[in-house]
mmCIF file with all atom_site columns, C-alpha atoms in Angstrom:
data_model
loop_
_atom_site.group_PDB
_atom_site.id
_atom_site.type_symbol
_atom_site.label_atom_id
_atom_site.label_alt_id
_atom_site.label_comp_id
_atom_site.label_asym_id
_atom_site.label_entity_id
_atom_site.label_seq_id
_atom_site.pdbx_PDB_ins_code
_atom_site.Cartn_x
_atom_site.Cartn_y
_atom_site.Cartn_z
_atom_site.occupancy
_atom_site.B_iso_or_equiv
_atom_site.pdbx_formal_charge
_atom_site.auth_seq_id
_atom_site.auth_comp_id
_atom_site.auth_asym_id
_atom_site.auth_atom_id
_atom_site.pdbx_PDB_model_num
ATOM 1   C CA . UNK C 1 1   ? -32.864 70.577 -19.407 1.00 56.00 ? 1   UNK C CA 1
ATOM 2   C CA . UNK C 1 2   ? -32.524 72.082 -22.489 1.00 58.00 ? 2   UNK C CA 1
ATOM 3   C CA . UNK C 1 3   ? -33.175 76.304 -23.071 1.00 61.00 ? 3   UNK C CA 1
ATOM 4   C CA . UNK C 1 4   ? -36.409 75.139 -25.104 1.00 60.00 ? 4   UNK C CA 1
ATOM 5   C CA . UNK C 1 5   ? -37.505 72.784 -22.421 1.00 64.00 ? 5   UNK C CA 1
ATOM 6   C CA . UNK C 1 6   ? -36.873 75.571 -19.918 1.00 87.00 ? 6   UNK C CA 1
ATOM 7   C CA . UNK C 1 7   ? -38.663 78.544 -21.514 1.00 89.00 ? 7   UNK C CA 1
ATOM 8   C CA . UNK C 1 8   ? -41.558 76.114 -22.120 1.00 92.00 ? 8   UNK C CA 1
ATOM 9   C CA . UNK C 1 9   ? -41.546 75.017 -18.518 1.00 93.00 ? 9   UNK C CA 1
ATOM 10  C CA . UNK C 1 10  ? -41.664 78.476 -16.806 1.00 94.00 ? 10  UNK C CA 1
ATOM 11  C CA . UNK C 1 11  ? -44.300 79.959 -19.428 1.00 97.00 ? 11  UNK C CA 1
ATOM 12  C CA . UNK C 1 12  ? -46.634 76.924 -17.840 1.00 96.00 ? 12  UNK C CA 1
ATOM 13  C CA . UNK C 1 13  ? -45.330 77.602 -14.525 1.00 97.00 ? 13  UNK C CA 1
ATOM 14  C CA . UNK C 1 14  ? -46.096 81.064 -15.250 1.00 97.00 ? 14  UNK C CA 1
ATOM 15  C CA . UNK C 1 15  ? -49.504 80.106 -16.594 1.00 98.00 ? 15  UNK C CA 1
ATOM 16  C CA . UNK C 1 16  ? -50.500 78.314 -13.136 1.00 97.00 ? 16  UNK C CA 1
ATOM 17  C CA . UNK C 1 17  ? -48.813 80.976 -11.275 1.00 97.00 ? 17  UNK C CA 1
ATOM 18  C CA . UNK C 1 18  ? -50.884 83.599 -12.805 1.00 97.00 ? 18  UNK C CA 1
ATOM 19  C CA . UNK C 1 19  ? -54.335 81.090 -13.279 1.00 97.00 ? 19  UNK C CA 1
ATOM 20  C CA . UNK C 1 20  ? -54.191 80.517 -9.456  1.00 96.00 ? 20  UNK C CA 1
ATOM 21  C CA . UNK C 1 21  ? -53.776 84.215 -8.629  1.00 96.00 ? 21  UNK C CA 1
ATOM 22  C CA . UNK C 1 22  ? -56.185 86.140 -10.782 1.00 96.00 ? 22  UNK C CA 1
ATOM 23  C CA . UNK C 1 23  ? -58.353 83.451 -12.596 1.00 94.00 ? 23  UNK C CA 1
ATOM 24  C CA . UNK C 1 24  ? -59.116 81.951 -15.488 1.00 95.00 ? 24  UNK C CA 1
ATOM 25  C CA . UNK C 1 25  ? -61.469 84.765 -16.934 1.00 94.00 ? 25  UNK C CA 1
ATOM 26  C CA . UNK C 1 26  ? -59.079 86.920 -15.978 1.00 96.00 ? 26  UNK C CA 1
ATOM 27  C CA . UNK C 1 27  ? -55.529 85.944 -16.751 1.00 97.00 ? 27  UNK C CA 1
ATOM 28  C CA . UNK C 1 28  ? -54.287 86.649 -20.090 1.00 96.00 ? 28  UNK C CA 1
ATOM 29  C CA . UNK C 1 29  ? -50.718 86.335 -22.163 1.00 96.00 ? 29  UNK C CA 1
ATOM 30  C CA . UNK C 1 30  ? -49.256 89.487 -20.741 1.00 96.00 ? 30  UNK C CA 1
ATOM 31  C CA . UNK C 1 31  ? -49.461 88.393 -17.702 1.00 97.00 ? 31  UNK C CA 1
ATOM 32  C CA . UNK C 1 32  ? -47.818 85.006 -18.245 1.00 97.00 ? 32  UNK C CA 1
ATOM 33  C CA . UNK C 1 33  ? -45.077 86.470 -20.230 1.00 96.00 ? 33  UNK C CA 1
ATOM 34  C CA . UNK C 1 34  ? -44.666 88.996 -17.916 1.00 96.00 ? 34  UNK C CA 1
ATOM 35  C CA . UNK C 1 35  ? -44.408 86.123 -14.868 1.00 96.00 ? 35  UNK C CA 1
ATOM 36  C CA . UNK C 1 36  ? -42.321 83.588 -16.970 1.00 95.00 ? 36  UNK C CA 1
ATOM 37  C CA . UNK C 1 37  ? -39.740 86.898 -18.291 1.00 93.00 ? 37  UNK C CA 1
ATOM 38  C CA . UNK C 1 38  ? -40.470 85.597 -21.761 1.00 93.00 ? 38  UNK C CA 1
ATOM 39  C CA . UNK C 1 39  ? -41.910 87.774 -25.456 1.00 92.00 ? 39  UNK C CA 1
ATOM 40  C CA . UNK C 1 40  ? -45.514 86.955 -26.387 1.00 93.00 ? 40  UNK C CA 1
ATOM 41  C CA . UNK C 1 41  ? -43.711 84.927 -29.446 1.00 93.00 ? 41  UNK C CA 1
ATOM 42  C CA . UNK C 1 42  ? -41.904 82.745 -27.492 1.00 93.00 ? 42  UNK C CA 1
ATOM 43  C CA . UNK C 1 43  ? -45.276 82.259 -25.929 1.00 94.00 ? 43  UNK C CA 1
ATOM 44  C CA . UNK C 1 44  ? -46.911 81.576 -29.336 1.00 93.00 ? 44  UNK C CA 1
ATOM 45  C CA . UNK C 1 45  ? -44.067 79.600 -30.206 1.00 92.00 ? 45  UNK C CA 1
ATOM 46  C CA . UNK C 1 46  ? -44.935 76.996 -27.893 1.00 94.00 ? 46  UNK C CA 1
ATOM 47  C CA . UNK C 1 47  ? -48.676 77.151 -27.285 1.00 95.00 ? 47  UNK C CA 1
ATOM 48  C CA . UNK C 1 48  ? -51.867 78.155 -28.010 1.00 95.00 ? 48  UNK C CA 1
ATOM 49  C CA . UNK C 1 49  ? -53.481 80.595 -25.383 1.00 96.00 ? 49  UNK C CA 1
ATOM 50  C CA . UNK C 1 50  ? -56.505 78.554 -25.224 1.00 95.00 ? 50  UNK C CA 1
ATOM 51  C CA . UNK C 1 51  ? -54.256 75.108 -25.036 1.00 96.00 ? 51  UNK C CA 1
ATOM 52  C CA . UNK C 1 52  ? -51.706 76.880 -22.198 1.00 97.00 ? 52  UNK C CA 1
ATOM 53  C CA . UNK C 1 53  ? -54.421 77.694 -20.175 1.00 97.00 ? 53  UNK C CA 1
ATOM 54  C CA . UNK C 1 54  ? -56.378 74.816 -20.379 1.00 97.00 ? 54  UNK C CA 1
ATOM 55  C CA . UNK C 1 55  ? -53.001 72.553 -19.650 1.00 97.00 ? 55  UNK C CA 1
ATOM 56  C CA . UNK C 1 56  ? -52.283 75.094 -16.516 1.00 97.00 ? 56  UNK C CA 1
ATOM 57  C CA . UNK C 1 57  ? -55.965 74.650 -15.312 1.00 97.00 ? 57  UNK C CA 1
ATOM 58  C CA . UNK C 1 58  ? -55.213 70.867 -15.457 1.00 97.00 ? 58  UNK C CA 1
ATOM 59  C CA . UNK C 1 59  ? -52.380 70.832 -14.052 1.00 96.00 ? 59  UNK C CA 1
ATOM 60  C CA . UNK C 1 60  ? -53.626 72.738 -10.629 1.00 96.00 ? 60  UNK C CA 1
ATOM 61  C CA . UNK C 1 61  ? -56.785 70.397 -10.250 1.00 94.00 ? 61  UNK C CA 1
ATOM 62  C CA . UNK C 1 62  ? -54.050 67.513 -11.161 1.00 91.00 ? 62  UNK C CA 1
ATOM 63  C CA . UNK C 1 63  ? -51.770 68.573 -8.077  1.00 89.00 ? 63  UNK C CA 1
ATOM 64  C CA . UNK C 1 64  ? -55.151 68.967 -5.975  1.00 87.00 ? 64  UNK C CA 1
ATOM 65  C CA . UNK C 1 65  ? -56.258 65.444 -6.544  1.00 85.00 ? 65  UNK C CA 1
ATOM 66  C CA . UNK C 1 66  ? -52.499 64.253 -5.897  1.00 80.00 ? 66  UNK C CA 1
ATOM 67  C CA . UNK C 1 67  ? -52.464 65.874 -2.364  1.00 72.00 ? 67  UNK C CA 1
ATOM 68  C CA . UNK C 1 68  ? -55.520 64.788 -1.011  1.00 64.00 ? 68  UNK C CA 1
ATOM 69  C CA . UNK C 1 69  ? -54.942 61.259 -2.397  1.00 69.00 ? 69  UNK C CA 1
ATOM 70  C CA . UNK C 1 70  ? -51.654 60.077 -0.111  1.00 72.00 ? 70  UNK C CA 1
ATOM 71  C CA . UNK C 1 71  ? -51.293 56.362 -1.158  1.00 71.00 ? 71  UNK C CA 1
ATOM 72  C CA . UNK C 1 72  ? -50.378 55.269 2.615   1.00 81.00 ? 72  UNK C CA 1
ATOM 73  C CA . UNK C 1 73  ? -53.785 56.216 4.025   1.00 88.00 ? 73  UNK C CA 1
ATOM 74  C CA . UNK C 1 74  ? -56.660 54.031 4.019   1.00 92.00 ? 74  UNK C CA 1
ATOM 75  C CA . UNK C 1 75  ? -60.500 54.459 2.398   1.00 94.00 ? 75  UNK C CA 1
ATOM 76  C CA . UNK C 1 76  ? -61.405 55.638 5.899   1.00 94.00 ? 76  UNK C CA 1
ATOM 77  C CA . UNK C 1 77  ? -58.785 57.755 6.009   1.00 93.00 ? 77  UNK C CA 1
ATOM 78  C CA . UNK C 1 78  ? -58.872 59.517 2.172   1.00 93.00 ? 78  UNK C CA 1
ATOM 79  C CA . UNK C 1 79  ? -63.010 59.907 3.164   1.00 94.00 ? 79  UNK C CA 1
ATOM 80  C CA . UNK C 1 80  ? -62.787 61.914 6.211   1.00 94.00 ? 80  UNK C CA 1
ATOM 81  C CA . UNK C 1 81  ? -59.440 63.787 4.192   1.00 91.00 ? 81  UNK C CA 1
ATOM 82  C CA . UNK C 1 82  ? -62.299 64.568 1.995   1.00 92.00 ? 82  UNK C CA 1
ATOM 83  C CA . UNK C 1 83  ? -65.242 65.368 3.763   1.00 95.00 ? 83  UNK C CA 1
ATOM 84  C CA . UNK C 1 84  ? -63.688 67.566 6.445   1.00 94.00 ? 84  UNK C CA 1
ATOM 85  C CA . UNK C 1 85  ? -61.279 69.371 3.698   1.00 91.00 ? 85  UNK C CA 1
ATOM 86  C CA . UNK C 1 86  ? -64.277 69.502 1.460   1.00 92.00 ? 86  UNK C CA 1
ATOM 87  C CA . UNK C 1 87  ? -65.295 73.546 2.377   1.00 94.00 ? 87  UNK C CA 1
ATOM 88  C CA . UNK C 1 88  ? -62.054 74.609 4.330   1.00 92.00 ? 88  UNK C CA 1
ATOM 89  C CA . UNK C 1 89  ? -61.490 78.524 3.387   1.00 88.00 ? 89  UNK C CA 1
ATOM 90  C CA . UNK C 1 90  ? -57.927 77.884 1.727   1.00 89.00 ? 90  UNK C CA 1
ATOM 91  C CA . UNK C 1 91  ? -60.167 76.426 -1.310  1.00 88.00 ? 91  UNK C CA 1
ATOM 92  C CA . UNK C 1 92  ? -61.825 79.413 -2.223  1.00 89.00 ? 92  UNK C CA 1
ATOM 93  C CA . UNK C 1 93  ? -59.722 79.400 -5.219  1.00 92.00 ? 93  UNK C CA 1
ATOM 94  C CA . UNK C 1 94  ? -60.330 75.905 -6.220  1.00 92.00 ? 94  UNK C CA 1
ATOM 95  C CA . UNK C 1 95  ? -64.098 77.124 -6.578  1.00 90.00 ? 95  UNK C CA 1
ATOM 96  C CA . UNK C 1 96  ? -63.714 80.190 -8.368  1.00 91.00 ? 96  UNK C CA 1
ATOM 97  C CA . UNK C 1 97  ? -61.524 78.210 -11.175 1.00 94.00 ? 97  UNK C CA 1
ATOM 98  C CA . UNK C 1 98  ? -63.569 75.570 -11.338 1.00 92.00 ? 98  UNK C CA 1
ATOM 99  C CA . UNK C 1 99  ? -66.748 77.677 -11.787 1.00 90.00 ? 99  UNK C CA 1
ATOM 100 C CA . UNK C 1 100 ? -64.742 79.867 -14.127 1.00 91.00 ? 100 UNK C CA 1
ATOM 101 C CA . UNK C 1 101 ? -63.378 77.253 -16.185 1.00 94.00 ? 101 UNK C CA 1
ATOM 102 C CA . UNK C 1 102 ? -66.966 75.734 -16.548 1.00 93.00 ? 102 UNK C CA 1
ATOM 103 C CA . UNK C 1 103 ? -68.644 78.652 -17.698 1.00 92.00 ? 103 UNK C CA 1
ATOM 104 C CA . UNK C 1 104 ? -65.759 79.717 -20.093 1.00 94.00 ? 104 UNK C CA 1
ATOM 105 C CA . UNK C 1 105 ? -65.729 75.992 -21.227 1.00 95.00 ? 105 UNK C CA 1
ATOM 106 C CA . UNK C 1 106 ? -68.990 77.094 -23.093 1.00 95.00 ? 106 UNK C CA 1
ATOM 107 C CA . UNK C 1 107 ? -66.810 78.500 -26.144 1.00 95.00 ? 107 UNK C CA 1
ATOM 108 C CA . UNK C 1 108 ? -63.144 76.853 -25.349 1.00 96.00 ? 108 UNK C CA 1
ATOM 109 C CA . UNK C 1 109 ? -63.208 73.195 -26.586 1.00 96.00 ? 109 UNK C CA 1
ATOM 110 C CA . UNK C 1 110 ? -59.432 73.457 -24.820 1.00 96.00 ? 110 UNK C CA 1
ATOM 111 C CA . UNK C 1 111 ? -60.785 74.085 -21.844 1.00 96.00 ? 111 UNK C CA 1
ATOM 112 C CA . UNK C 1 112 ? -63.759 71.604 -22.016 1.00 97.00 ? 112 UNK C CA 1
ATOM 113 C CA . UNK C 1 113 ? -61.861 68.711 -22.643 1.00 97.00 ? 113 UNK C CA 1
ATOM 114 C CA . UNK C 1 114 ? -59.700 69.159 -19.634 1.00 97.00 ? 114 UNK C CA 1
ATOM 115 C CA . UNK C 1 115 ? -62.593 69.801 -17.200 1.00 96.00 ? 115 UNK C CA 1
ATOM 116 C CA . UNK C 1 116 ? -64.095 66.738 -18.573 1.00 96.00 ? 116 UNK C CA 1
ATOM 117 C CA . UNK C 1 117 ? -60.693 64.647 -17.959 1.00 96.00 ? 117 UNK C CA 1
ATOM 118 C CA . UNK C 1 118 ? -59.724 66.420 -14.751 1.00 95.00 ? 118 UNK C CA 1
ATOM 119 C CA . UNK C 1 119 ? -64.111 65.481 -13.530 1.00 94.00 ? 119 UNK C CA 1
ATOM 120 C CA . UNK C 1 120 ? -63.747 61.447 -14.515 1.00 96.00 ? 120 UNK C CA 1
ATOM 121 C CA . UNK C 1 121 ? -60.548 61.197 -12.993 1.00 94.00 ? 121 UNK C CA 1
ATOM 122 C CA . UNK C 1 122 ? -61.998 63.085 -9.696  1.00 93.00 ? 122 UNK C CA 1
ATOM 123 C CA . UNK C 1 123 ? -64.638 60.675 -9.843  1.00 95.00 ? 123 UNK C CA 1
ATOM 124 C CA . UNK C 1 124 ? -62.479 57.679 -10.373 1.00 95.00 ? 124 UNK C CA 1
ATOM 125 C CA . UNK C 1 125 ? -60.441 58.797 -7.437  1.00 93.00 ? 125 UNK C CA 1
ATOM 126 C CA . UNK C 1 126 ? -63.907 58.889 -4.856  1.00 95.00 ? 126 UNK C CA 1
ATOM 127 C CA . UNK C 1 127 ? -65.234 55.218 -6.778  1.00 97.00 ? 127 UNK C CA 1
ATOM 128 C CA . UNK C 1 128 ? -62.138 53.825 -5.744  1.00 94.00 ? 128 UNK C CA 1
ATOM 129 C CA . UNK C 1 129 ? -62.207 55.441 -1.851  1.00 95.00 ? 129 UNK C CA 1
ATOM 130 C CA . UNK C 1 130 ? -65.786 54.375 -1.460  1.00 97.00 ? 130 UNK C CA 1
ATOM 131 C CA . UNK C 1 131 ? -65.249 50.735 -3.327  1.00 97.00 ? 131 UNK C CA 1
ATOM 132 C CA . UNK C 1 132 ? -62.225 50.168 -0.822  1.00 95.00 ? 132 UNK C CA 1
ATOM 133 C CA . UNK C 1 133 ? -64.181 50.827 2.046   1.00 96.00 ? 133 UNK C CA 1
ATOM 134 C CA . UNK C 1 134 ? -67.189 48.762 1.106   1.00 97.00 ? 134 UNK C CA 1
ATOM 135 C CA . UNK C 1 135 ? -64.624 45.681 0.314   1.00 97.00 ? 135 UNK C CA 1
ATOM 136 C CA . UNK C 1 136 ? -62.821 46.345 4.404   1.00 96.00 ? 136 UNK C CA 1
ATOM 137 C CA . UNK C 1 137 ? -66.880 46.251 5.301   1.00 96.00 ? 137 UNK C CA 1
ATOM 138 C CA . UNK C 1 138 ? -66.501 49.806 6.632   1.00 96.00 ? 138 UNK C CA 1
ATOM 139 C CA . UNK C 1 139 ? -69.458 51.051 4.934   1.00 97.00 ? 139 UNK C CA 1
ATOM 140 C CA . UNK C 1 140 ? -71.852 50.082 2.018   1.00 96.00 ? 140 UNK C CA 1
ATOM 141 C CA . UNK C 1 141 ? -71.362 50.971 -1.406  1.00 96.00 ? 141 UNK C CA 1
ATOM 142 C CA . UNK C 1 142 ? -73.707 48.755 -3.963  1.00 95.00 ? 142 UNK C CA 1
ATOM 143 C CA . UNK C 1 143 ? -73.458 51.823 -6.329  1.00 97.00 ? 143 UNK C CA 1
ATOM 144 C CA . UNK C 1 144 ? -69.653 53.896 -5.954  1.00 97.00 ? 144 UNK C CA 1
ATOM 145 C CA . UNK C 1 145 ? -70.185 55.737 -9.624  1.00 97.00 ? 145 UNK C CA 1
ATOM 146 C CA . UNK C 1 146 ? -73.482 56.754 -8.144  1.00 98.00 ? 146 UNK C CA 1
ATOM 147 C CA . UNK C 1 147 ? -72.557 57.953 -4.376  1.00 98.00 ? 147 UNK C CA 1
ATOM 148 C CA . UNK C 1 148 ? -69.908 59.617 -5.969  1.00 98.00 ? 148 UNK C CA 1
ATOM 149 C CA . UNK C 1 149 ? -71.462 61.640 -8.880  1.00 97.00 ? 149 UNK C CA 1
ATOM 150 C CA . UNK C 1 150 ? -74.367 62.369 -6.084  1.00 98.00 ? 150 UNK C CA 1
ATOM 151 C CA . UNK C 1 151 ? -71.530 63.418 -3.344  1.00 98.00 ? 151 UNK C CA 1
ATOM 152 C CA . UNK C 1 152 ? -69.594 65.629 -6.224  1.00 96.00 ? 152 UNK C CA 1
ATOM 153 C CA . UNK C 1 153 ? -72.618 67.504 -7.277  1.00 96.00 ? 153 UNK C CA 1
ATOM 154 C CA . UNK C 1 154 ? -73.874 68.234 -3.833  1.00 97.00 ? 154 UNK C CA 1
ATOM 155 C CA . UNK C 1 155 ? -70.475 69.236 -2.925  1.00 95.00 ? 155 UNK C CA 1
ATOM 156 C CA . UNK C 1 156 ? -70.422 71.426 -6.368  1.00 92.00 ? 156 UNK C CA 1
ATOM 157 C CA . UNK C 1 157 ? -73.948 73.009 -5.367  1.00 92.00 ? 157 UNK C CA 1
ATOM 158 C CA . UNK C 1 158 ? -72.917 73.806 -2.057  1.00 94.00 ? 158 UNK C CA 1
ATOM 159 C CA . UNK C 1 159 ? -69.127 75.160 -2.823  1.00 92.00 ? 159 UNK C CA 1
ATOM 160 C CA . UNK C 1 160 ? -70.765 77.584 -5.211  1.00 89.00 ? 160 UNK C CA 1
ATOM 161 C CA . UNK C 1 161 ? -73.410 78.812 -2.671  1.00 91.00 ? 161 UNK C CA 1
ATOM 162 C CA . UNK C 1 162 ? -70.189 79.426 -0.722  1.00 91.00 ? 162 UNK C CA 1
ATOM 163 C CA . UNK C 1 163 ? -68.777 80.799 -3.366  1.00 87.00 ? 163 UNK C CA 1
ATOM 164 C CA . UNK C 1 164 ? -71.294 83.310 -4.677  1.00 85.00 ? 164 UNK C CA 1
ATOM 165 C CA . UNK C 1 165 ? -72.562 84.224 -0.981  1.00 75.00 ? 165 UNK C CA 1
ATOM 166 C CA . UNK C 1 166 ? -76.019 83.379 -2.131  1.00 74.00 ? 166 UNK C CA 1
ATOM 167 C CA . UNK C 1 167 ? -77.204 81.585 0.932   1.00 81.00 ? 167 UNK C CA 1
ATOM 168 C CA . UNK C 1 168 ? -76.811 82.197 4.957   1.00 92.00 ? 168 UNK C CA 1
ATOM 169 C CA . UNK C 1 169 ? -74.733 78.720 4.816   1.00 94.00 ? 169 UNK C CA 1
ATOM 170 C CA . UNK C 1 170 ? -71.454 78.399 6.330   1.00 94.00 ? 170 UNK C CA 1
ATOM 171 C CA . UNK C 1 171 ? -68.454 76.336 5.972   1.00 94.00 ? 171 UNK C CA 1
ATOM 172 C CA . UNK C 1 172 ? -69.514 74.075 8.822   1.00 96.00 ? 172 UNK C CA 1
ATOM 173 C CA . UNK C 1 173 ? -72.643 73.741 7.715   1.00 96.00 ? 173 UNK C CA 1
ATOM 174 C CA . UNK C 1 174 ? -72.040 73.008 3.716   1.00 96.00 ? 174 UNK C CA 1
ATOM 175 C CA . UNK C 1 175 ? -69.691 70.073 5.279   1.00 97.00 ? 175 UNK C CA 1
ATOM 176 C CA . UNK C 1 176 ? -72.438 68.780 7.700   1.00 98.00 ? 176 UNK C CA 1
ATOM 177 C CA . UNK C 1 177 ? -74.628 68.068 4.218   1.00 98.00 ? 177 UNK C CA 1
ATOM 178 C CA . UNK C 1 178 ? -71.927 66.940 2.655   1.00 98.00 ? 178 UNK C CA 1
ATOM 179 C CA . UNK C 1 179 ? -71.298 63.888 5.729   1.00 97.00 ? 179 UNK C CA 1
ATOM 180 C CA . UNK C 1 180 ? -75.158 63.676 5.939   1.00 97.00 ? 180 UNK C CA 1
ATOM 181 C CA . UNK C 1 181 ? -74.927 62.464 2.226   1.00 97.00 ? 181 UNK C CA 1
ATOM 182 C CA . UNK C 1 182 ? -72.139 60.288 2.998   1.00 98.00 ? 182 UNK C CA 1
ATOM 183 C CA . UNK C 1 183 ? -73.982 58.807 5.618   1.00 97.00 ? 183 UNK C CA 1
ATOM 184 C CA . UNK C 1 184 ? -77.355 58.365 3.778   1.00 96.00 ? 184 UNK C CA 1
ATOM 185 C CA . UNK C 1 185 ? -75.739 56.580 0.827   1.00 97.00 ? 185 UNK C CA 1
ATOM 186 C CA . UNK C 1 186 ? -73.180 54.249 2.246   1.00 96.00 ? 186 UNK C CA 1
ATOM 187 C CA . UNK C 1 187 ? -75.219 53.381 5.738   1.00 89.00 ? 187 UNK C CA 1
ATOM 188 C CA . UNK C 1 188 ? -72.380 54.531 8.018   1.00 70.00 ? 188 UNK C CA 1
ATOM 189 C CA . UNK C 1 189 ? -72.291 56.750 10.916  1.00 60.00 ? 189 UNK C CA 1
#
């Protein structure tokens, strides 16, 4: 690897590094340069603020999707991954940057166009569990866009009542609606 390739690789190291441990909102180039041991030129050199962060965002919901997608397990498999992962505590994180990126998404066109890549492909990834399992006859599907976008939005709803503490609901709870959905739609149990 060349130096260039190198100092361009640990500033967007440095950019997830810092994205995953204070936030979108709140991360800023000092704080990457700081992380990566790099000037705010070399920064500049290679990226555009709103383009680095935007990429490092990616990147983190990219490596999400890639671990709870393990190409040896099955539809029923990837489902349940899903559904019992869906609220665990250790993605607190995931919520606050998602919620952050959304909101700041308003004014970055960076940013929106990743959030919109990083949602289809989310999507795609759920069609494709819930189209598998319809075609084994483990559940019914007429619609997978549709269960999907239905299970994602619940599942965004109830992560940011989570989130925000704006509701007596717990964890358990949040994934029980989550199954109950699941079950509703594809007419399993």
């Amino acid at each position: 690897m060349s130096e260039k390739q190198d100092s361009a690789t640990r500033i967007r190291q440095a950019a997830v590094d810092t994205l995953l441990e204070v936030g979108v909102r709140a991360a800023t180039t000092r704080m990457v340069t700081e992380r990566a041991g790099v000037g705010r030129g070399l920064l500049n050199h290679y990226f555009r603020w709103s383009e680095l962060r935007a990429q490092a965002w990616g990147e983190i919901f990219e490596q999400l999707m890639d671990v709870g997608a393990a190409p040896d397990l099955g539809p029923q498999a990837l489902m349940e991954n899903y559904l019992s992962s869906a609220f665990d505590q250790s993605n607190r994180i995931y919520w606050f940057l998602w919620l952050d990126a959304t909101d700041l998404a308003k004014t970055d066109p960076a940013l929106a166009v990743v959030i919109s890549q990083v949602q289809s492909k989310m999507l795609e990834q759920l069609v494709s569990y819930l189209s598998s399992g319809a075609e084994q006859g483990l559940w019914q599907a007429p619609d997978p866009y549709g269960i999907a976008l239905r299970l994602s939005a619940l599942y965004d709803g109830l992560a940011n009542m989570l989130l925000t503490d704006s509701s007596d609901l717990t964890s358990e709870q949040a994934e029980q609606h989550l199954r109950h959905l699941f079950a509703l739609e594809t007419r399993s149990s």
